[in-house]
């Protein structure tokens, strides 16, 4: 070391809940303890957003490391990061960091950066050669990893070298693609079984997960492992030893790799020469899947990789083996004493099994302080058994001794079982503690109470420090240019609580700690730093101490629940400051829901009541009267629902207009025709003034424009007493070459409004509180929707009113001038007239329709509505049935009505599959029309993207449906 200053190493993780990385970290921690080095781990946690994409959070790590003034070097888990980032981006990331600090790359031989990696080549070479030499396998298939993955390529090279050095010809037919997944292993077996001329007796895979997939798929085809085919993997992951059969594999000594990486970084800092790449030798683990018994239990000679020593005596043999088992964990004099005691006991004359069992139990108690791994005593008994077998002459009753050794092994297994149960109980208790802490933390919605809860809950999880730093402004993940200035710090360190607000703090506090008051920076401690994020929004970081007694996934779980608690506080309102606003909004929405309940129940009451009366009615006139009421009430209810859907679209910023050519005069005439009945019924007079210079053919959203005018006129009629007057004035406010500004004004002689009522007029959910709607009916949403529509048309809306003096609503919108030639006018007229042409039997007669609808009543309604058209219907109750029917008779159907939400196969998937049918690839396209209650613009776009030709919304508008039929038949 160059000076007396305590060194500070940084370690860059991919994610903390991966056991391999955690094992690497434990090796680094042990090295740091021995050399008095301070550690900070930076966790580049990532989350999967779908099957292909991941959202990573390495930018926080990068910014914290860049800002550090105390870091002396970095260890980067590049191999793991590259599996998420990709090789190119990972190399760029690690290279930039290496320019700032001396660095070591782990599990990835990175150009220009000293690296430590497992010897993937020797690992696969060893496991493949074991199959050849120990089990006589010659026809060995290989399942590769992802193309371009550096470790996968090295493992493939190890396989080829093993074949070459054992004089087995390499054959491409034995090579199958894979992707480090069980599904990849299953697919490789399916490919293999499709090649009947290819006979294999073993399969080597790039990883254990793939090996599990291989074995599962072989089992499905009644191929036994290892009886028929031997299988081997790589990595010795969590399930390898417990899978049936247990998997022969290659184990990476991650703690040792971590220690070597630390030594390599220390040498760099001290100016010692460092080789570019250091390869560590993996350990071969032979289990049942290759045909061996578990080597850990049956073949200690292979497990420890030792050569057979010269046989001298039982004592010398056992001494040699025990030195290998205990290595440096037990002092040499105690090992000598243990070997002598064991030999003395087994060579006693006469030998007593009971005495030996009591003696061995005392040995376990005496030596437990040196080796807490109970399984090491299985190795001791294995070596002692081999020694007794080799030196029978020294043992008086060898068969009795061997029986005692078997019972001793059972004693070890019993202790192991009890220890496992104790660990399981401890883990279960810790999980209960974690759940309780999680529940308490996420229920805290302000900084002070959250700080107190962390101080109270985390020490129960053996975590005595937690420091949270929040950015001044939350940012999108991986935003390189984002401002990551820390505005708030809170948490605790031991007995000290921490809380401060400042605009001066940067992310260096998570490396240097000097910016945190009441924080112990003198002691050597190891810390882990995690980004705090929710979905793709990042809002700070948290620092926690490393404790080997804390389970591997606890840290990540705590990151999640603390992130959620902070996000919950933010949602309530900037950590509590907007609570009053939320309360007011809640009251407004409660009043709105009350109004909505009234507005929906009133027509429902009419529908249900008139349906009941209609069933009992005897005469035609009475039935027609009931049906008329039901029709009016249904229309009103549909209007209420449409208002709610429109407001939902507005709040989600998803209300989008559609533009097309239309005849302005005819649009306005349709509005007036519909509205005059209501005015006449109240004895009101409606005056209409339309300027002559308004273009006849215009381009815009005619339905939405008609909706605005209709709503203003309807409100005027509603809030104007009988015999009152209503005026509609339409004129040009401004005119240019291609576009013009339309001015529309609706005035009435009604009740008028106060300034306070006008202030909330265009606010969703708030108008209902004024009490107006309780007297006159309605949802109070119409004006909110109208204002948004007008704004989307580059216009504005306003109101002038006074109590008792009536109201004037006015708005402007921008429209484009259309083409007023003979063709356009004819097309416009045709479009309008066609909605009222009635039923055309000659057009639709004998047209074959496939109706795909899972709800029986909906099928009945649609067929009844179109009963007189001459259409011939066939029905399917889900997308899968529809697909089968079309595939069976591709020329049978002239048009398909396709529902979207169905069981087994939805309408989108069914449409895509129908479009892909080879029998429908001709020039003539089979029309598929969406017939669904999903009526938002995004829903319509999704239908069209799936291959549908048009969209008809539910409830069905018969005129619209006939228009669509005319379009495609």
mmCIF file of C-alpha atoms in Angstrom, residues 290-603:
data_model
loop_
_atom_site.group_PDB
_atom_site.id
_atom_site.type_symbol
_atom_site.label_atom_id
_atom_site.label_comp_id
_atom_site.label_asym_id
_atom_site.label_seq_id
_atom_site.Cartn_x
_atom_site.Cartn_y
_atom_site.Cartn_z
ATOM 1 C CA UNK A 290 -23.775 -38.442 -16.275
ATOM 2 C CA UNK A 291 -23.998 -41.869 -14.643
ATOM 3 C CA UNK A 292 -21.971 -41.195 -11.478
ATOM 4 C CA UNK A 293 -23.121 -41.263 -7.925
ATOM 5 C CA UNK A 294 -22.748 -37.896 -6.224
ATOM 6 C CA UNK A 295 -18.994 -37.396 -6.014
ATOM 7 C CA UNK A 296 -19.367 -35.344 -2.855
ATOM 8 C CA UNK A 297 -20.517 -38.518 -1.136
ATOM 9 C CA UNK A 298 -18.955 -41.375 -3.041
ATOM 10 C CA UNK A 299 -15.634 -40.367 -4.555
ATOM 11 C CA UNK A 300 -13.567 -37.937 -2.478
ATOM 12 C CA UNK A 301 -10.510 -38.862 -4.557
ATOM 13 C CA UNK A 302 -12.034 -37.163 -7.596
ATOM 14 C CA UNK A 303 -13.648 -34.376 -5.620
ATOM 15 C CA UNK A 304 -10.390 -33.080 -4.192
ATOM 16 C CA UNK A 305 -8.402 -33.824 -7.345
ATOM 17 C CA UNK A 306 -5.509 -35.482 -5.493
ATOM 18 C CA UNK A 307 -3.153 -38.139 -6.772
ATOM 19 C CA UNK A 308 -3.079 -41.555 -5.108
ATOM 20 C CA UNK A 309 -0.323 -41.449 -2.440
ATOM 21 C CA UNK A 310 1.910 -44.341 -1.493
ATOM 22 C CA UNK A 311 0.129 -46.732 0.872
ATOM 23 C CA UNK A 312 2.004 -46.951 4.176
ATOM 24 C CA UNK A 313 -0.529 -47.302 6.997
ATOM 25 C CA UNK A 314 -4.083 -46.455 7.949
ATOM 26 C CA UNK A 315 -2.806 -43.652 10.182
ATOM 27 C CA UNK A 316 -0.693 -41.941 7.502
ATOM 28 C CA UNK A 317 -3.429 -42.394 4.879
ATOM 29 C CA UNK A 318 -6.092 -40.824 7.100
ATOM 30 C CA UNK A 319 -3.762 -37.976 8.141
ATOM 31 C CA UNK A 320 -3.102 -37.107 4.491
ATOM 32 C CA UNK A 321 -6.823 -37.079 3.652
ATOM 33 C CA UNK A 322 -7.875 -35.038 6.687
ATOM 34 C CA UNK A 323 -5.335 -32.354 5.812
ATOM 35 C CA UNK A 324 -7.089 -32.046 2.443
ATOM 36 C CA UNK A 325 -10.562 -31.941 3.990
ATOM 37 C CA UNK A 326 -9.906 -29.315 6.642
ATOM 38 C CA UNK A 327 -7.150 -27.418 4.795
ATOM 39 C CA UNK A 328 -6.258 -24.489 7.115
ATOM 40 C CA UNK A 329 -9.576 -24.323 8.970
ATOM 41 C CA UNK A 330 -8.358 -26.494 11.867
ATOM 42 C CA UNK A 331 -4.885 -26.201 13.459
ATOM 43 C CA UNK A 332 -2.490 -28.972 12.415
ATOM 44 C CA UNK A 333 -2.033 -30.413 15.953
ATOM 45 C CA UNK A 334 -5.801 -30.880 16.260
ATOM 46 C CA UNK A 335 -5.922 -32.670 12.889
ATOM 47 C CA UNK A 336 -3.117 -34.978 14.045
ATOM 48 C CA UNK A 337 -5.071 -35.663 17.233
ATOM 49 C CA UNK A 338 -8.294 -36.310 15.288
ATOM 50 C CA UNK A 339 -6.614 -38.780 12.900
ATOM 51 C CA UNK A 340 -4.919 -40.657 15.763
ATOM 52 C CA UNK A 341 -8.165 -40.831 17.767
ATOM 53 C CA UNK A 342 -10.159 -42.190 14.831
ATOM 54 C CA UNK A 343 -7.544 -44.828 14.014
ATOM 55 C CA UNK A 344 -7.293 -45.839 17.685
ATOM 56 C CA UNK A 345 -11.067 -46.293 17.933
ATOM 57 C CA UNK A 346 -11.500 -48.412 14.768
ATOM 58 C CA UNK A 347 -8.522 -50.654 15.629
ATOM 59 C CA UNK A 348 -9.635 -51.383 19.223
ATOM 60 C CA UNK A 349 -9.904 -54.994 20.249
ATOM 61 C CA UNK A 350 -12.624 -55.864 20.850
ATOM 62 C CA UNK A 351 -14.388 -53.168 18.778
ATOM 63 C CA UNK A 352 -17.682 -51.785 20.139
ATOM 64 C CA UNK A 353 -20.115 -50.112 17.733
ATOM 65 C CA UNK A 354 -21.904 -48.279 20.559
ATOM 66 C CA UNK A 355 -18.633 -46.957 21.995
ATOM 67 C CA UNK A 356 -17.557 -45.716 18.534
ATOM 68 C CA UNK A 357 -20.867 -43.926 17.965
ATOM 69 C CA UNK A 358 -20.575 -42.174 21.358
ATOM 70 C CA UNK A 359 -16.985 -41.247 20.558
ATOM 71 C CA UNK A 360 -17.870 -39.884 17.109
ATOM 72 C CA UNK A 361 -20.712 -37.811 18.574
ATOM 73 C CA UNK A 362 -18.201 -36.243 21.007
ATOM 74 C CA UNK A 363 -15.896 -35.501 18.054
ATOM 75 C CA UNK A 364 -18.694 -33.638 16.260
ATOM 76 C CA UNK A 365 -19.308 -31.492 19.339
ATOM 77 C CA UNK A 366 -15.605 -30.816 19.952
ATOM 78 C CA UNK A 367 -14.740 -29.783 16.384
ATOM 79 C CA UNK A 368 -17.955 -27.963 15.547
ATOM 80 C CA UNK A 369 -16.353 -24.614 16.451
ATOM 81 C CA UNK A 370 -13.820 -25.073 13.625
ATOM 82 C CA UNK A 371 -16.075 -26.332 10.878
ATOM 83 C CA UNK A 372 -19.774 -25.483 10.969
ATOM 84 C CA UNK A 373 -20.334 -27.279 7.680
ATOM 85 C CA UNK A 374 -21.672 -30.610 8.904
ATOM 86 C CA UNK A 375 -21.221 -32.217 5.495
ATOM 87 C CA UNK A 376 -17.436 -32.140 5.874
ATOM 88 C CA UNK A 377 -17.827 -35.024 8.332
ATOM 89 C CA UNK A 378 -19.307 -37.135 5.567
ATOM 90 C CA UNK A 379 -15.974 -36.699 3.783
ATOM 91 C CA UNK A 380 -14.107 -37.712 6.943
ATOM 92 C CA UNK A 381 -16.206 -40.886 7.210
ATOM 93 C CA UNK A 382 -15.764 -41.592 3.472
ATOM 94 C CA UNK A 383 -11.981 -41.429 3.814
ATOM 95 C CA UNK A 384 -12.045 -43.505 6.989
ATOM 96 C CA UNK A 385 -14.181 -46.130 5.213
ATOM 97 C CA UNK A 386 -11.736 -46.247 2.277
ATOM 98 C CA UNK A 387 -8.836 -46.517 4.741
ATOM 99 C CA UNK A 388 -10.432 -49.414 6.626
ATOM 100 C CA UNK A 389 -11.044 -51.161 3.316
ATOM 101 C CA UNK A 390 -7.439 -50.577 2.186
ATOM 102 C CA UNK A 391 -5.865 -51.633 5.521
ATOM 103 C CA UNK A 392 -8.029 -54.559 6.604
ATOM 104 C CA UNK A 393 -5.046 -56.124 8.308
ATOM 105 C CA UNK A 394 -4.927 -53.342 10.900
ATOM 106 C CA UNK A 395 -8.634 -53.699 11.763
ATOM 107 C CA UNK A 396 -9.790 -56.687 13.852
ATOM 108 C CA UNK A 397 -13.473 -56.808 12.769
ATOM 109 C CA UNK A 398 -13.624 -54.729 9.611
ATOM 110 C CA UNK A 399 -17.234 -55.643 8.791
ATOM 111 C CA UNK A 400 -18.388 -54.446 12.250
ATOM 112 C CA UNK A 401 -16.317 -51.279 11.879
ATOM 113 C CA UNK A 402 -17.835 -50.592 8.446
ATOM 114 C CA UNK A 403 -21.314 -51.075 9.914
ATOM 115 C CA UNK A 404 -20.482 -48.517 12.628
ATOM 116 C CA UNK A 405 -19.219 -46.086 10.000
ATOM 117 C CA UNK A 406 -22.508 -46.422 8.088
ATOM 118 C CA UNK A 407 -24.434 -45.645 11.295
ATOM 119 C CA UNK A 408 -22.116 -42.669 11.872
ATOM 120 C CA UNK A 409 -22.976 -41.383 8.395
ATOM 121 C CA UNK A 410 -26.649 -41.654 9.312
ATOM 122 C CA UNK A 411 -25.900 -39.624 12.462
ATOM 123 C CA UNK A 412 -24.336 -36.862 10.310
ATOM 124 C CA UNK A 413 -27.346 -36.921 8.009
ATOM 125 C CA UNK A 414 -29.684 -36.617 10.988
ATOM 126 C CA UNK A 415 -27.741 -33.602 12.290
ATOM 127 C CA UNK A 416 -27.760 -32.105 8.814
ATOM 128 C CA UNK A 417 -31.520 -32.581 8.598
ATOM 129 C CA UNK A 418 -31.994 -30.858 11.963
ATOM 130 C CA UNK A 419 -29.701 -27.991 10.919
ATOM 131 C CA UNK A 420 -31.664 -27.601 7.699
ATOM 132 C CA UNK A 421 -34.905 -27.430 9.643
ATOM 133 C CA UNK A 422 -33.410 -24.851 12.018
ATOM 134 C CA UNK A 423 -32.266 -22.759 9.045
ATOM 135 C CA UNK A 424 -35.698 -23.077 7.450
ATOM 136 C CA UNK A 425 -37.369 -21.934 10.661
ATOM 137 C CA UNK A 426 -34.952 -19.009 10.968
ATOM 138 C CA UNK A 427 -35.574 -18.084 7.342
ATOM 139 C CA UNK A 428 -39.337 -18.302 7.834
ATOM 140 C CA UNK A 429 -39.064 -16.078 10.914
ATOM 141 C CA UNK A 430 -36.971 -13.577 8.952
ATOM 142 C CA UNK A 431 -39.535 -13.578 6.149
ATOM 143 C CA UNK A 432 -42.272 -12.810 8.661
ATOM 144 C CA UNK A 433 -40.139 -9.965 9.997
ATOM 145 C CA UNK A 434 -39.546 -8.700 6.455
ATOM 146 C CA UNK A 435 -43.256 -8.847 5.632
ATOM 147 C CA UNK A 436 -44.086 -6.959 8.810
ATOM 148 C CA UNK A 437 -41.436 -4.354 8.034
ATOM 149 C CA UNK A 438 -42.675 -4.044 4.448
ATOM 150 C CA UNK A 439 -46.249 -3.534 5.611
ATOM 151 C CA UNK A 440 -45.205 -0.845 8.097
ATOM 152 C CA UNK A 441 -42.876 0.953 5.662
ATOM 153 C CA UNK A 442 -45.278 1.211 2.734
ATOM 154 C CA UNK A 443 -47.960 2.641 5.040
ATOM 155 C CA UNK A 444 -45.824 5.719 5.838
ATOM 156 C CA UNK A 445 -46.629 8.693 3.632
ATOM 157 C CA UNK A 446 -44.294 11.408 4.858
ATOM 158 C CA UNK A 447 -40.541 11.675 5.415
ATOM 159 C CA UNK A 448 -40.577 11.931 9.213
ATOM 160 C CA UNK A 449 -42.762 8.867 9.781
ATOM 161 C CA UNK A 450 -40.861 6.905 7.128
ATOM 162 C CA UNK A 451 -37.545 7.741 8.849
ATOM 163 C CA UNK A 452 -38.932 6.561 12.197
ATOM 164 C CA UNK A 453 -40.215 3.348 10.629
ATOM 165 C CA UNK A 454 -36.850 2.565 9.001
ATOM 166 C CA UNK A 455 -35.159 3.210 12.358
ATOM 167 C CA UNK A 456 -37.615 0.847 14.035
ATOM 168 C CA UNK A 457 -37.947 -1.967 11.474
ATOM 169 C CA UNK A 458 -34.586 -2.442 9.761
ATOM 170 C CA UNK A 459 -32.498 -3.351 12.851
ATOM 171 C CA UNK A 460 -34.841 -6.333 13.286
ATOM 172 C CA UNK A 461 -33.492 -7.450 9.905
ATOM 173 C CA UNK A 462 -29.855 -6.943 11.080
ATOM 174 C CA UNK A 463 -29.531 -3.706 9.084
ATOM 175 C CA UNK A 464 -28.390 -0.861 11.355
ATOM 176 C CA UNK A 465 -28.022 1.875 8.730
ATOM 177 C CA UNK A 466 -30.201 3.191 5.914
ATOM 178 C CA UNK A 467 -29.570 6.528 4.198
ATOM 179 C CA UNK A 468 -31.983 7.729 1.491
ATOM 180 C CA UNK A 469 -31.152 10.576 -0.879
ATOM 181 C CA UNK A 470 -33.947 11.958 -3.060
ATOM 182 C CA UNK A 471 -33.363 13.916 -6.250
ATOM 183 C CA UNK A 472 -34.798 17.417 -6.426
ATOM 184 C CA UNK A 473 -36.706 16.294 -9.514
ATOM 185 C CA UNK A 474 -37.618 12.671 -10.418
ATOM 186 C CA UNK A 475 -36.218 11.667 -13.804
ATOM 187 C CA UNK A 476 -36.666 9.064 -16.485
ATOM 188 C CA UNK A 477 -34.305 6.100 -16.128
ATOM 189 C CA UNK A 478 -30.962 6.300 -17.971
ATOM 190 C CA UNK A 479 -31.454 9.973 -18.803
ATOM 191 C CA UNK A 480 -27.808 10.909 -19.285
ATOM 192 C CA UNK A 481 -28.442 14.659 -19.035
ATOM 193 C CA UNK A 482 -30.743 14.521 -16.016
ATOM 194 C CA UNK A 483 -30.103 16.648 -12.944
ATOM 195 C CA UNK A 484 -29.316 14.207 -10.138
ATOM 196 C CA UNK A 485 -28.814 16.834 -7.456
ATOM 197 C CA UNK A 486 -29.936 15.484 -4.093
ATOM 198 C CA UNK A 487 -32.504 17.691 -2.403
ATOM 199 C CA UNK A 488 -33.475 15.598 0.632
ATOM 200 C CA UNK A 489 -31.544 13.155 2.812
ATOM 201 C CA UNK A 490 -33.142 11.065 5.537
ATOM 202 C CA UNK A 491 -32.584 7.811 7.406
ATOM 203 C CA UNK A 492 -30.518 6.617 10.333
ATOM 204 C CA UNK A 493 -27.052 5.356 11.252
ATOM 205 C CA UNK A 494 -26.996 3.321 14.429
ATOM 206 C CA UNK A 495 -28.573 5.458 17.145
ATOM 207 C CA UNK A 496 -28.464 8.634 15.049
ATOM 208 C CA UNK A 497 -31.377 9.716 12.874
ATOM 209 C CA UNK A 498 -30.535 11.739 9.787
ATOM 210 C CA UNK A 499 -32.620 14.330 7.996
ATOM 211 C CA UNK A 500 -31.541 17.346 5.941
ATOM 212 C CA UNK A 501 -32.673 19.431 2.990
ATOM 213 C CA UNK A 502 -30.139 21.123 0.742
ATOM 214 C CA UNK A 503 -29.668 22.145 -2.867
ATOM 215 C CA UNK A 504 -25.899 21.746 -2.656
ATOM 216 C CA UNK A 505 -25.533 17.976 -2.250
ATOM 217 C CA UNK A 506 -24.449 15.783 -5.135
ATOM 218 C CA UNK A 507 -24.301 12.012 -5.477
ATOM 219 C CA UNK A 508 -20.778 11.828 -4.032
ATOM 220 C CA UNK A 509 -22.366 11.432 -0.587
ATOM 221 C CA UNK A 510 -23.123 7.803 -1.551
ATOM 222 C CA UNK A 511 -19.397 7.157 -2.079
ATOM 223 C CA UNK A 512 -17.707 9.522 0.324
ATOM 224 C CA UNK A 513 -20.382 9.876 3.065
ATOM 225 C CA UNK A 514 -18.782 13.156 4.177
ATOM 226 C CA UNK A 515 -21.888 15.142 3.204
ATOM 227 C CA UNK A 516 -24.079 13.195 5.653
ATOM 228 C CA UNK A 517 -24.317 14.574 9.181
ATOM 229 C CA UNK A 518 -24.256 12.176 12.156
ATOM 230 C CA UNK A 519 -22.726 9.470 9.962
ATOM 231 C CA UNK A 520 -19.786 7.343 11.162
ATOM 232 C CA UNK A 521 -17.086 7.595 8.481
ATOM 233 C CA UNK A 522 -14.170 6.451 10.681
ATOM 234 C CA UNK A 523 -14.992 2.745 10.969
ATOM 235 C CA UNK A 524 -14.248 0.300 8.177
ATOM 236 C CA UNK A 525 -17.617 -0.740 6.848
ATOM 237 C CA UNK A 526 -18.978 -2.249 3.641
ATOM 238 C CA UNK A 527 -21.962 -0.555 2.021
ATOM 239 C CA UNK A 528 -24.356 -1.285 -0.820
ATOM 240 C CA UNK A 529 -25.981 1.524 -2.846
ATOM 241 C CA UNK A 530 -29.200 0.953 -4.780
ATOM 242 C CA UNK A 531 -31.106 3.249 -7.137
ATOM 243 C CA UNK A 532 -34.667 4.017 -6.084
ATOM 244 C CA UNK A 533 -37.131 3.776 -8.928
ATOM 245 C CA UNK A 534 -40.747 3.049 -9.693
ATOM 246 C CA UNK A 535 -41.546 1.766 -13.214
ATOM 247 C CA UNK A 536 -39.307 3.906 -15.461
ATOM 248 C CA UNK A 537 -39.082 6.837 -13.040
ATOM 249 C CA UNK A 538 -35.966 7.193 -10.910
ATOM 250 C CA UNK A 539 -36.021 9.464 -7.873
ATOM 251 C CA UNK A 540 -32.962 8.796 -5.710
ATOM 252 C CA UNK A 541 -30.716 6.218 -4.103
ATOM 253 C CA UNK A 542 -30.430 4.322 -0.833
ATOM 254 C CA UNK A 543 -27.343 3.191 1.064
ATOM 255 C CA UNK A 544 -27.392 0.152 3.366
ATOM 256 C CA UNK A 545 -24.560 -1.760 5.087
ATOM 257 C CA UNK A 546 -23.619 -5.232 3.958
ATOM 258 C CA UNK A 547 -24.328 -7.908 6.539
ATOM 259 C CA UNK A 548 -23.533 -11.543 5.620
ATOM 260 C CA UNK A 549 -26.391 -12.679 7.848
ATOM 261 C CA UNK A 550 -28.918 -10.859 5.641
ATOM 262 C CA UNK A 551 -30.329 -13.104 2.918
ATOM 263 C CA UNK A 552 -29.417 -12.432 -0.679
ATOM 264 C CA UNK A 553 -32.811 -11.079 -1.765
ATOM 265 C CA UNK A 554 -33.610 -9.011 1.321
ATOM 266 C CA UNK A 555 -31.743 -5.946 0.060
ATOM 267 C CA UNK A 556 -33.596 -5.904 -3.239
ATOM 268 C CA UNK A 557 -36.910 -6.425 -1.429
ATOM 269 C CA UNK A 558 -36.157 -3.463 0.837
ATOM 270 C CA UNK A 559 -35.252 -1.326 -2.184
ATOM 271 C CA UNK A 560 -38.630 -2.154 -3.716
ATOM 272 C CA UNK A 561 -40.735 -1.426 -0.624
ATOM 273 C CA UNK A 562 -38.877 1.803 0.223
ATOM 274 C CA UNK A 563 -39.250 2.952 -3.395
ATOM 275 C CA UNK A 564 -42.944 2.127 -3.197
ATOM 276 C CA UNK A 565 -43.345 4.020 0.087
ATOM 277 C CA UNK A 566 -41.699 7.126 -1.361
ATOM 278 C CA UNK A 567 -43.743 6.879 -4.537
ATOM 279 C CA UNK A 568 -46.883 6.459 -2.451
ATOM 280 C CA UNK A 569 -46.018 9.608 -0.543
ATOM 281 C CA UNK A 570 -45.485 11.434 -3.822
ATOM 282 C CA UNK A 571 -48.819 10.241 -5.190
ATOM 283 C CA UNK A 572 -50.615 11.541 -2.116
ATOM 284 C CA UNK A 573 -49.064 14.888 -2.927
ATOM 285 C CA UNK A 574 -45.366 15.821 -2.879
ATOM 286 C CA UNK A 575 -44.779 13.935 0.371
ATOM 287 C CA UNK A 576 -47.932 15.333 2.053
ATOM 288 C CA UNK A 577 -48.129 18.939 0.857
ATOM 289 C CA UNK A 578 -51.081 18.270 -1.481
ATOM 290 C CA UNK A 579 -53.212 16.332 1.000
ATOM 291 C CA UNK A 580 -55.810 19.130 1.209
ATOM 292 C CA UNK A 581 -56.166 19.223 -2.562
ATOM 293 C CA UNK A 582 -56.658 15.464 -2.609
ATOM 294 C CA UNK A 583 -59.393 15.769 0.010
ATOM 295 C CA UNK A 584 -61.189 18.443 -1.991
ATOM 296 C CA UNK A 585 -60.904 16.380 -5.159
ATOM 297 C CA UNK A 586 -62.273 13.383 -3.290
ATOM 298 C CA UNK A 587 -65.318 15.370 -2.175
ATOM 299 C CA UNK A 588 -65.903 16.597 -5.728
ATOM 300 C CA UNK A 589 -65.644 13.091 -7.134
ATOM 301 C CA UNK A 590 -67.968 11.742 -4.441
ATOM 302 C CA UNK A 591 -70.558 14.325 -5.436
ATOM 303 C CA UNK A 592 -69.989 13.448 -9.081
ATOM 304 C CA UNK A 593 -70.481 9.730 -8.367
ATOM 305 C CA UNK A 594 -73.728 10.566 -6.582
ATOM 306 C CA UNK A 595 -74.913 12.477 -9.639
ATOM 307 C CA UNK A 596 -73.768 9.700 -11.972
ATOM 308 C CA UNK A 597 -75.636 7.136 -9.882
ATOM 309 C CA UNK A 598 -78.814 9.194 -10.290
ATOM 310 C CA UNK A 599 -78.287 9.776 -14.019
ATOM 311 C CA UNK A 600 -77.679 6.090 -14.729
ATOM 312 C CA UNK A 601 -80.292 4.629 -12.410
ATOM 313 C CA UNK A 602 -83.071 6.859 -13.770
ATOM 314 C CA UNK A 603 -82.981 5.473 -17.346
#
